[in-house]
PDB file of C-alpha atoms and ligand atoms in Angstrom:
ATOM      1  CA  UNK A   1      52.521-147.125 -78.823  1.00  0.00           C
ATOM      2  CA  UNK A   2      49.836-147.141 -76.534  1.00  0.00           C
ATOM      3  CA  UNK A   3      49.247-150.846 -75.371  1.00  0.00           C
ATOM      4  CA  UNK A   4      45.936-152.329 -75.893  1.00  0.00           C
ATOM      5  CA  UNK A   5      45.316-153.424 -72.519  1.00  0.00           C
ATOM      6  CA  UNK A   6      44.008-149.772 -71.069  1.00  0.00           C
ATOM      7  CA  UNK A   7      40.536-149.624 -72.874  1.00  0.00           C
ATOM      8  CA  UNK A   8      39.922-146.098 -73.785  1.00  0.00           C
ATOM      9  CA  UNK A   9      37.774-145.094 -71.089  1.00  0.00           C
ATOM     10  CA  UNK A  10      40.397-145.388 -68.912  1.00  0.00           C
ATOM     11  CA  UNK A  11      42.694-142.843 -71.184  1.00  0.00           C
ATOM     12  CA  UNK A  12      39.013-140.764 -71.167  1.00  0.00           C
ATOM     13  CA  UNK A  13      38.778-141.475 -67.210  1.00  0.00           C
ATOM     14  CA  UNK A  14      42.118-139.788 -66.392  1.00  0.00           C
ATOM     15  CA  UNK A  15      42.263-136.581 -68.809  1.00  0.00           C
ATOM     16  CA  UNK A  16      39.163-135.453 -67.288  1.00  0.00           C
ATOM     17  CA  UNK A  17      40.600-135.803 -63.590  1.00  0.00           C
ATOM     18  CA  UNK A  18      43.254-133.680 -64.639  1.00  0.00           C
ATOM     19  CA  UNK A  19      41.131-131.370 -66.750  1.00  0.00           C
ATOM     20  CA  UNK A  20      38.714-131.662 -63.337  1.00  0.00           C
ATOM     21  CA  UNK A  21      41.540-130.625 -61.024  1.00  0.00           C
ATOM     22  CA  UNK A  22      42.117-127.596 -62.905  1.00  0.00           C
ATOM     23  CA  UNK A  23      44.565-128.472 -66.132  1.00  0.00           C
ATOM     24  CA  UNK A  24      43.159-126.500 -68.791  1.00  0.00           C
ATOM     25  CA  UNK A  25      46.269-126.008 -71.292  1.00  0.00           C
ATOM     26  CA  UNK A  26      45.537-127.872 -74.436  1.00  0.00           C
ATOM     27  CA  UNK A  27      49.061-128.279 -75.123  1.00  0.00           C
ATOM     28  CA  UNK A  28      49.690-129.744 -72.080  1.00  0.00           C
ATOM     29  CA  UNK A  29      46.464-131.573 -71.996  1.00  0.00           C
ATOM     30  CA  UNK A  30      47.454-133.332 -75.206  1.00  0.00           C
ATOM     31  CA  UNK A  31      51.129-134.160 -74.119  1.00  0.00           C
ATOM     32  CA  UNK A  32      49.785-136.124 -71.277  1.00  0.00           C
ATOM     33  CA  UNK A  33      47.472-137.872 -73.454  1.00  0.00           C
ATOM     34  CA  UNK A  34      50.235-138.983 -75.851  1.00  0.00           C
ATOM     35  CA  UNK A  35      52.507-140.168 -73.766  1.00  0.00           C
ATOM     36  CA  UNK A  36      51.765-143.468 -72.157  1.00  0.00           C
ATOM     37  CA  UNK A  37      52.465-143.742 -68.592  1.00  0.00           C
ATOM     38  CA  UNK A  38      52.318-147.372 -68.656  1.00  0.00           C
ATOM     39  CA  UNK A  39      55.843-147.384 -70.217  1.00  0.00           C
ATOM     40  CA  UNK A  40      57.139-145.415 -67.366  1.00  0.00           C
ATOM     41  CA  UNK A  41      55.884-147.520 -64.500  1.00  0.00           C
ATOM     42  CA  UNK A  42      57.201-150.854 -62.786  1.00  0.00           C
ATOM     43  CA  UNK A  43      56.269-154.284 -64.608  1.00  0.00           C
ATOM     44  CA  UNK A  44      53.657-155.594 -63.171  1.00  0.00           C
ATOM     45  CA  UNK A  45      52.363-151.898 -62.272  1.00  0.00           C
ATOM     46  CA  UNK A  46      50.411-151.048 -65.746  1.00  0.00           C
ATOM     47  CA  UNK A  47      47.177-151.802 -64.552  1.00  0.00           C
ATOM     48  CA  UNK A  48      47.549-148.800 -62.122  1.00  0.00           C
ATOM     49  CA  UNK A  49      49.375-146.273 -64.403  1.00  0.00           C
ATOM     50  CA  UNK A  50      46.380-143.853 -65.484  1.00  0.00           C
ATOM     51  CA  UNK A  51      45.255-143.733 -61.729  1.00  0.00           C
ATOM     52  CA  UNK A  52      46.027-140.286 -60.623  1.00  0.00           C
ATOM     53  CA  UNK A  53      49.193-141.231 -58.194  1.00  0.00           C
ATOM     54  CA  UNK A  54      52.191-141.917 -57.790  1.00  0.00           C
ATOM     55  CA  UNK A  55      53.813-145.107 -57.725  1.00  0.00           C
ATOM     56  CA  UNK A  56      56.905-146.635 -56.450  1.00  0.00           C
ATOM     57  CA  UNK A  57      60.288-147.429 -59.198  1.00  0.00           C
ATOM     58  CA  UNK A  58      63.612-148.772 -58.528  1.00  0.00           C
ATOM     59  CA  UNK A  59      66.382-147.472 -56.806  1.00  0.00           C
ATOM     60  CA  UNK A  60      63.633-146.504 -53.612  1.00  0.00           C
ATOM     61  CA  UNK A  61      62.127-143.867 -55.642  1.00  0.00           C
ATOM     62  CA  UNK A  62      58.555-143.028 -57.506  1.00  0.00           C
ATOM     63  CA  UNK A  63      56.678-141.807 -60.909  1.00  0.00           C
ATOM     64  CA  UNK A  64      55.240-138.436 -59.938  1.00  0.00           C
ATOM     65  CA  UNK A  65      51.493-138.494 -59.775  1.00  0.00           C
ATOM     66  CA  UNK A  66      49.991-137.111 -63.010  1.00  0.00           C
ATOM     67  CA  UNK A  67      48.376-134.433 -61.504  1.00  0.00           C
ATOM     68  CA  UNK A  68      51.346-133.112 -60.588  1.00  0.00           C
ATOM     69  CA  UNK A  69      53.244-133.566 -63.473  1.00  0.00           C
ATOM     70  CA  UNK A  70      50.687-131.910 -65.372  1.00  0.00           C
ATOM     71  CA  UNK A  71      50.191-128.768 -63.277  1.00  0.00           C
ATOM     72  CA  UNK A  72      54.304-128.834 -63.141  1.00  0.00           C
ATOM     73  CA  UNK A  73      54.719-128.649 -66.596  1.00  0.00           C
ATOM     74  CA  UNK A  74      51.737-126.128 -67.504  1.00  0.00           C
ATOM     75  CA  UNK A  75      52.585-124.144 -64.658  1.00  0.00           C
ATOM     76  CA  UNK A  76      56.424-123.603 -66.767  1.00  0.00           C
ATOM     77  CA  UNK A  77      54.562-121.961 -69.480  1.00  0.00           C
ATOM     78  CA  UNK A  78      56.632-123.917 -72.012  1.00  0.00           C
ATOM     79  CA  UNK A  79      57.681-122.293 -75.828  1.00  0.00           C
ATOM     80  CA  UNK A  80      58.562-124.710 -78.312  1.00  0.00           C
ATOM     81  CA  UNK A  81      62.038-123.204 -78.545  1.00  0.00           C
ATOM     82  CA  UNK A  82      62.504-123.329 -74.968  1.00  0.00           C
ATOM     83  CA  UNK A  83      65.562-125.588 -73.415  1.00  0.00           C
ATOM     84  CA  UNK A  84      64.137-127.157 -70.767  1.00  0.00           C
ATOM     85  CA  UNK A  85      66.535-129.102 -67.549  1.00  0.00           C
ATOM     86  CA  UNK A  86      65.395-131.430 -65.427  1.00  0.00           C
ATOM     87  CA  UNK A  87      66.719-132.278 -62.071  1.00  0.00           C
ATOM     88  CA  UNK A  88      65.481-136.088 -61.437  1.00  0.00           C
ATOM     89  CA  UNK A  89      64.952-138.197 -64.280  1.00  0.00           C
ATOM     90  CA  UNK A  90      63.287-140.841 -62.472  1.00  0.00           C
ATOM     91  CA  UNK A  91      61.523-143.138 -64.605  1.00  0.00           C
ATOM     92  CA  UNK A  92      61.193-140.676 -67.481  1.00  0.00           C
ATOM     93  CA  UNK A  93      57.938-139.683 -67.386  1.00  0.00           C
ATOM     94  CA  UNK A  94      58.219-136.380 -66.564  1.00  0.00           C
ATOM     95  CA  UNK A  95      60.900-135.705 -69.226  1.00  0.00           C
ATOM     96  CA  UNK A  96      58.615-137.268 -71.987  1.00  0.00           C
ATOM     97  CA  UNK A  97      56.234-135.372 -71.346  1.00  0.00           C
ATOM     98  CA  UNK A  98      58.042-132.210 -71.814  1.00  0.00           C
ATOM     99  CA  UNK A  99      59.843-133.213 -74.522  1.00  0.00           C
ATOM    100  CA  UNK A 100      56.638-132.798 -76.152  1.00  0.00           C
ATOM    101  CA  UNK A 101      56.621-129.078 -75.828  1.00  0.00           C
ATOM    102  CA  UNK A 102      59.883-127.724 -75.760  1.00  0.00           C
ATOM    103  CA  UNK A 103      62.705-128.117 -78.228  1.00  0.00           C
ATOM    104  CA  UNK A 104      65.354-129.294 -76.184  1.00  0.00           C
ATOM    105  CA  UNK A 105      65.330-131.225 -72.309  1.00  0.00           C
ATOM    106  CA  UNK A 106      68.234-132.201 -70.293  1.00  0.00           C
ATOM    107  CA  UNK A 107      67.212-134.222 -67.166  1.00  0.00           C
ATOM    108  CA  UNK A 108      69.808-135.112 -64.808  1.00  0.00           C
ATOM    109  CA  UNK A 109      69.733-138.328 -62.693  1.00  0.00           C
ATOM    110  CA  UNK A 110      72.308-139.429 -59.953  1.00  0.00           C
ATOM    111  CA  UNK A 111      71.283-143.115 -59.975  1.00  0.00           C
ATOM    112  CA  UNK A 112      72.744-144.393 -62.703  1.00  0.00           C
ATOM    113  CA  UNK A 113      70.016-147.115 -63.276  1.00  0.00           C
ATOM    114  CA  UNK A 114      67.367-145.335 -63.735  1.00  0.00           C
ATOM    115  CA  UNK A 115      69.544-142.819 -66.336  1.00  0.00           C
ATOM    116  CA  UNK A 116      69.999-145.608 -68.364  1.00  0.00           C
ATOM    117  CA  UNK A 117      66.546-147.090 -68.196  1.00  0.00           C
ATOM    118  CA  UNK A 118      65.215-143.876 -69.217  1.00  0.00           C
ATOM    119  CA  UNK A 119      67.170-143.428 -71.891  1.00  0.00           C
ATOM    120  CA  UNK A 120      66.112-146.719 -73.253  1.00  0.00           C
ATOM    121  CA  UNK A 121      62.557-146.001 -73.023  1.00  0.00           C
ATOM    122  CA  UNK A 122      62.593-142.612 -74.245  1.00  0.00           C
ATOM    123  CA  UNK A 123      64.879-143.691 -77.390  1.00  0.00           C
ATOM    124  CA  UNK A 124      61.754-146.503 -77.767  1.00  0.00           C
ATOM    125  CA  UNK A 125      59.257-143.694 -78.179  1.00  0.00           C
ATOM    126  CA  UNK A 126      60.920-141.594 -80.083  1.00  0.00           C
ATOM    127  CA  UNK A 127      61.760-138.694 -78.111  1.00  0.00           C
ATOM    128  CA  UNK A 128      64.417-137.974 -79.671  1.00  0.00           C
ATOM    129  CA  UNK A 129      65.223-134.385 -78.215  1.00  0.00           C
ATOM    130  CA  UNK A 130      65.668-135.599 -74.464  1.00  0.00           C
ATOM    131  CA  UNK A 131      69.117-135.882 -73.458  1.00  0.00           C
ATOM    132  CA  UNK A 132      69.455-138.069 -69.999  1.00  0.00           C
ATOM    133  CA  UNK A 133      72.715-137.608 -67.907  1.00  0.00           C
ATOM    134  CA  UNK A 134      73.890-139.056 -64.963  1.00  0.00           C
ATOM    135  CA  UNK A 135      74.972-136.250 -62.528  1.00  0.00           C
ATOM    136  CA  UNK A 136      74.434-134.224 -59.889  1.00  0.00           C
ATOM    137  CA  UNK A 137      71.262-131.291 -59.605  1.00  0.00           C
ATOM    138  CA  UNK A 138      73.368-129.719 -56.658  1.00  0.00           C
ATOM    139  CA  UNK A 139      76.333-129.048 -59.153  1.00  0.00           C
ATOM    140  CA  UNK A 140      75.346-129.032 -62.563  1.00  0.00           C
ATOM    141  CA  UNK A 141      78.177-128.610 -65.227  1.00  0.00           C
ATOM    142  CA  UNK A 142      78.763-125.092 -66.535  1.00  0.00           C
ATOM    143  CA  UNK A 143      79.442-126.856 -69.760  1.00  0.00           C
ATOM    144  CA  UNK A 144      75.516-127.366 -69.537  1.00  0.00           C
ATOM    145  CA  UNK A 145      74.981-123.972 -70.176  1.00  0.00           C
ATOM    146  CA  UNK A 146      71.536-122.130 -69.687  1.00  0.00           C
ATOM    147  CA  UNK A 147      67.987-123.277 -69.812  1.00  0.00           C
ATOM    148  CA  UNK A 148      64.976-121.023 -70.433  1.00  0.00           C
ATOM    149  CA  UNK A 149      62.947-123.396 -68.325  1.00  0.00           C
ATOM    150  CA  UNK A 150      64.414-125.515 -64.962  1.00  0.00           C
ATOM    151  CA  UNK A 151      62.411-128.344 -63.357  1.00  0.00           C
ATOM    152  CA  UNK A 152      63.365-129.775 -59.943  1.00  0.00           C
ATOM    153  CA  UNK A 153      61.272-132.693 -59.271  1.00  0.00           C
ATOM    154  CA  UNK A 154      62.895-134.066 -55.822  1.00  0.00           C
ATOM    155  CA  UNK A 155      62.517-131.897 -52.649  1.00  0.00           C
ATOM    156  CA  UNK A 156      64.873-129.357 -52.111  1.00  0.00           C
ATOM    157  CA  UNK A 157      65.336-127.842 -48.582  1.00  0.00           C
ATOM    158  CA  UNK A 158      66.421-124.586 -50.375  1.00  0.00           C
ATOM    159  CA  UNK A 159      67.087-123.505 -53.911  1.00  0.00           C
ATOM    160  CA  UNK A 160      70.857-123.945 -54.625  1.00  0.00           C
ATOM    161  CA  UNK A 161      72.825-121.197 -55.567  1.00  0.00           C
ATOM    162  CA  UNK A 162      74.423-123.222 -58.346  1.00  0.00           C
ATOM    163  CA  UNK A 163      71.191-124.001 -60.422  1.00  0.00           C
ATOM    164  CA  UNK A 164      70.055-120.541 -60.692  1.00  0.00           C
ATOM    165  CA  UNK A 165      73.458-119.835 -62.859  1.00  0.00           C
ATOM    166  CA  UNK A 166      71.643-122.291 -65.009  1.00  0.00           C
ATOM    167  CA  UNK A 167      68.310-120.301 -65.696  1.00  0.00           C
ATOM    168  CA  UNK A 168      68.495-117.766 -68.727  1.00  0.00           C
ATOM    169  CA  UNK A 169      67.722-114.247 -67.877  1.00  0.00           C
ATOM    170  CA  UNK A 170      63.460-113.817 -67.201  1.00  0.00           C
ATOM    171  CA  UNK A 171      63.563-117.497 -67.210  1.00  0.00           C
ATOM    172  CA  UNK A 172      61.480-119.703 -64.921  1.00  0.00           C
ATOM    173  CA  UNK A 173      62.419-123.180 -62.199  1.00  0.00           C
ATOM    174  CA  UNK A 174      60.012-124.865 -60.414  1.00  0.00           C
ATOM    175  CA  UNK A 175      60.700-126.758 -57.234  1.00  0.00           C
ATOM    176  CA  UNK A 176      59.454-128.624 -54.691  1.00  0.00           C
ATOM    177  CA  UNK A 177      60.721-126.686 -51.268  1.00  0.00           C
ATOM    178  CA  UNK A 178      60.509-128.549 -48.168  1.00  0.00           C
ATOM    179  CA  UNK A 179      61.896-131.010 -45.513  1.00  0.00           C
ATOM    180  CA  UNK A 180      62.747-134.568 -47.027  1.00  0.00           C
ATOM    181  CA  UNK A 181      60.196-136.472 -45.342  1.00  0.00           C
ATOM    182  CA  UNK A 182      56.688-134.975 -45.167  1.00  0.00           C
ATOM    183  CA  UNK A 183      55.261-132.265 -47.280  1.00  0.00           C
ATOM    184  CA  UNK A 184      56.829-129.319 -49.341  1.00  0.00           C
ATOM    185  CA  UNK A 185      55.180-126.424 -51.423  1.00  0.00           C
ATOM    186  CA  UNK A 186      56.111-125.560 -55.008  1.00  0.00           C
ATOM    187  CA  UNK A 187      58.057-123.112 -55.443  1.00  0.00           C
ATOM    188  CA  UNK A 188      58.149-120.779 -58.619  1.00  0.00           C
ATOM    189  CA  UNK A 189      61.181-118.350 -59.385  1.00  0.00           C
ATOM    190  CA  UNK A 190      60.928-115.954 -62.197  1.00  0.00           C
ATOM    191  CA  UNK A 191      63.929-114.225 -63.058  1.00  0.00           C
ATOM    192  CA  UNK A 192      63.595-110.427 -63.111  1.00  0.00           C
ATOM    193  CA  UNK A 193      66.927-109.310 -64.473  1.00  0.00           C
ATOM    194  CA  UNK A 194      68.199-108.121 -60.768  1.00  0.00           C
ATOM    195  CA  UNK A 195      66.652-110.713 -58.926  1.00  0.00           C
ATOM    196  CA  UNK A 196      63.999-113.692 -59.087  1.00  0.00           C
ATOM    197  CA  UNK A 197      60.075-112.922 -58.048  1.00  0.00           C
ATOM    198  CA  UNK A 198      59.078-115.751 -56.315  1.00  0.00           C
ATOM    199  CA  UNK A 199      55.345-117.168 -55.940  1.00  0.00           C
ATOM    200  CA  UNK A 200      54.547-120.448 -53.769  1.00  0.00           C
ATOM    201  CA  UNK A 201      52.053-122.580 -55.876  1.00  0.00           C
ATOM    202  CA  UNK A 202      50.581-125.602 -54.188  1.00  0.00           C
ATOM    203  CA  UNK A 203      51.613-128.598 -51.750  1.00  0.00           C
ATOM    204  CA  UNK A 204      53.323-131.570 -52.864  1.00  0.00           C
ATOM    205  CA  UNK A 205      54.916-134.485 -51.712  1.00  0.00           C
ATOM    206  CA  UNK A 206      58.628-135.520 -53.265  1.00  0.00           C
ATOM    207  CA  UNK A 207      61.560-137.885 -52.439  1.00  0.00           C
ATOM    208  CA  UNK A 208      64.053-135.820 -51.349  1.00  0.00           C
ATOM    209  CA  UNK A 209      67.051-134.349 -53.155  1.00  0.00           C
ATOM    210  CA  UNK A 210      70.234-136.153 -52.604  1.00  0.00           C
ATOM    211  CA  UNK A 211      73.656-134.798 -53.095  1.00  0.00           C
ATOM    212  CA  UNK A 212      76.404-136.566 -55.430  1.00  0.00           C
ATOM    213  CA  UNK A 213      75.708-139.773 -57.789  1.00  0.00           C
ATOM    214  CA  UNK A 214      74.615-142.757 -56.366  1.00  0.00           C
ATOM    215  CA  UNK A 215      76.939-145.468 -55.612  1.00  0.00           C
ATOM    216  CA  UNK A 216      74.719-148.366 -55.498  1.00  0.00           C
ATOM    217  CA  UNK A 217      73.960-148.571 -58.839  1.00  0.00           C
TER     218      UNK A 217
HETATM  219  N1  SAH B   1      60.567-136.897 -62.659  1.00  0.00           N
HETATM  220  C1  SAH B   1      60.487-138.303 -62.261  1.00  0.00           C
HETATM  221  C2  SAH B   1      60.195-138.510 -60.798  1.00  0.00           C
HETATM  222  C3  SAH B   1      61.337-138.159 -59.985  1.00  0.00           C
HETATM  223  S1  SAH B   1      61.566-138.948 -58.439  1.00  0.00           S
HETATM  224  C4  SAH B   1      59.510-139.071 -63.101  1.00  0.00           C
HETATM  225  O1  SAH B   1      58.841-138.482 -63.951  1.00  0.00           O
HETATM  226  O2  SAH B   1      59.439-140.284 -62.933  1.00  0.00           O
HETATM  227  C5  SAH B   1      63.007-138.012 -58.021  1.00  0.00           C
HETATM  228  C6  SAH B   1      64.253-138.454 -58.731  1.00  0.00           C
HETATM  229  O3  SAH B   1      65.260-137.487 -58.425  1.00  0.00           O
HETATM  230  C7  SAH B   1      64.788-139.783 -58.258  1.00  0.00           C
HETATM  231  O4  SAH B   1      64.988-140.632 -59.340  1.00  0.00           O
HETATM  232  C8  SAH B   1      66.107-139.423 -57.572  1.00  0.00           C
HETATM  233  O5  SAH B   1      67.112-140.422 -57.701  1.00  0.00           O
HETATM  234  C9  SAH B   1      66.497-138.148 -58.298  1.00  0.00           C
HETATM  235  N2  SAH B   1      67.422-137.283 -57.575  1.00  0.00           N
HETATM  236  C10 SAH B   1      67.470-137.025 -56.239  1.00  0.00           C
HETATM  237  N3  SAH B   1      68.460-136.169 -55.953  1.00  0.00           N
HETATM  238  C11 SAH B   1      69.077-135.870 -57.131  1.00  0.00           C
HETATM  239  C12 SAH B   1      70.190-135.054 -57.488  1.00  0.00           C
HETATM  240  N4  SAH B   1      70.884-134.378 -56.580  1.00  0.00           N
HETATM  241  N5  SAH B   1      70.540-134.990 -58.797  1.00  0.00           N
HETATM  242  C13 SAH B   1      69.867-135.691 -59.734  1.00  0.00           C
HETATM  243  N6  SAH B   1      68.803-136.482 -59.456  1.00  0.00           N
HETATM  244  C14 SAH B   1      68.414-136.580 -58.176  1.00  0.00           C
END
């Protein structure tokens, strides 16, 4: 599945930025390697995809930089039973990736373009264990149920109430926590059975959460 036009040095090139910038989980190490990120970016965009940033995708939004969906993902400390939701499917990437090492993922996505284009790609690739909705991350369905793992991957000015009825007893979320324009800090919440423990990873940059489904398209 991986196209012939990145030569292998560039695959080589960009696992050992992230193993450089501190990625040292195998598992995680090999997801990024088998999912190609050149499916996941804008036509016209391949040439850039294993450069270690983010780029922009329809609907005004953007592909995560690799880094960070790396250090996301092996900073969740994934199971392969876990079930695993996503809050901003974007172009997919990040959902391919952990469909990789988790059983299950849910990843919701309030532009329904983008939904659908994800699910398209992600059927093409066979991850067959990644379920895209469109919806709403500030008011997930109870009929969702609970997820071991929870992934936020727009900015959130705080952690709503509503998602942490999502997260299974001593589970984990990860968020981006922050004003909408300029830069946020990840934010980890381990539940403790009474309460979460929370520990504030490292700085990122996200678009910005945005309540209800999109109407434009
Ligand atoms: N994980 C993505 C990058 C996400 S960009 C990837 O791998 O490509 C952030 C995404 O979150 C955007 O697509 C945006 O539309 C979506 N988003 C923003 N607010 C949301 C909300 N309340 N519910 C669901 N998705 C949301």
């Amino acid at each position: 599945m991986i196209s012939a036009r990145h030569a292998p040095h560039e695959k080589m090139a960009f696992q050992l930025t992230l193993r450089r910038r501190g990625i040292s989980d195998q598992a995680v190490l090999r997801a990024m390697e088998a999912i190609p990120r050149e499916a996941f970016v804008e036509q016209g965009d391949e040439g850039y995809a294993y450069r270690d940033a983010a780029l922009p995708i329809a609907c005004g939004q953007t592909i995560s930089q690799p880094f960070v969906v790396a250090y996301m993902t092996e900073q969740l400390q994934l199971k392969p039973y876990h079930r695993v939701l996503e809050i901003g499917t974007g172009s997919g990437y990040q959902a391919a990736v952990l469909s990789r090492l988790a059983r299950d993922v849910v990843t919701l996505e309030r532009f329904r373009f983008l939904a659908e284009r994800a699910k398209s790609r992600l059927a093409a690739l066979g991850c067959g264990n990644v379920e895209v909705l469109i919806g709403d991350g500030f008011d997930v369905p109870d009929s969702a149920g609970r997820f071991d793992r929870v992934i936020v991957t727009a900015a959130m000015e705080d952690i709503p109430e509503g998602l942490l009825r999502h997260l299974a007893p001593e589970g984990l979320l990860i968020a981006p926590v922050g004003p909408p324009s300029g830069s946020q800090v990840l934010v980890r919440l381990r539940g403790t059975g009474d309460g979460f423990e929370r520990t504030n990873l490292i700085g990122v940059r996200f678009v910005p959460a945005l309540p209800g489904i999109a109407r434009e398209m």
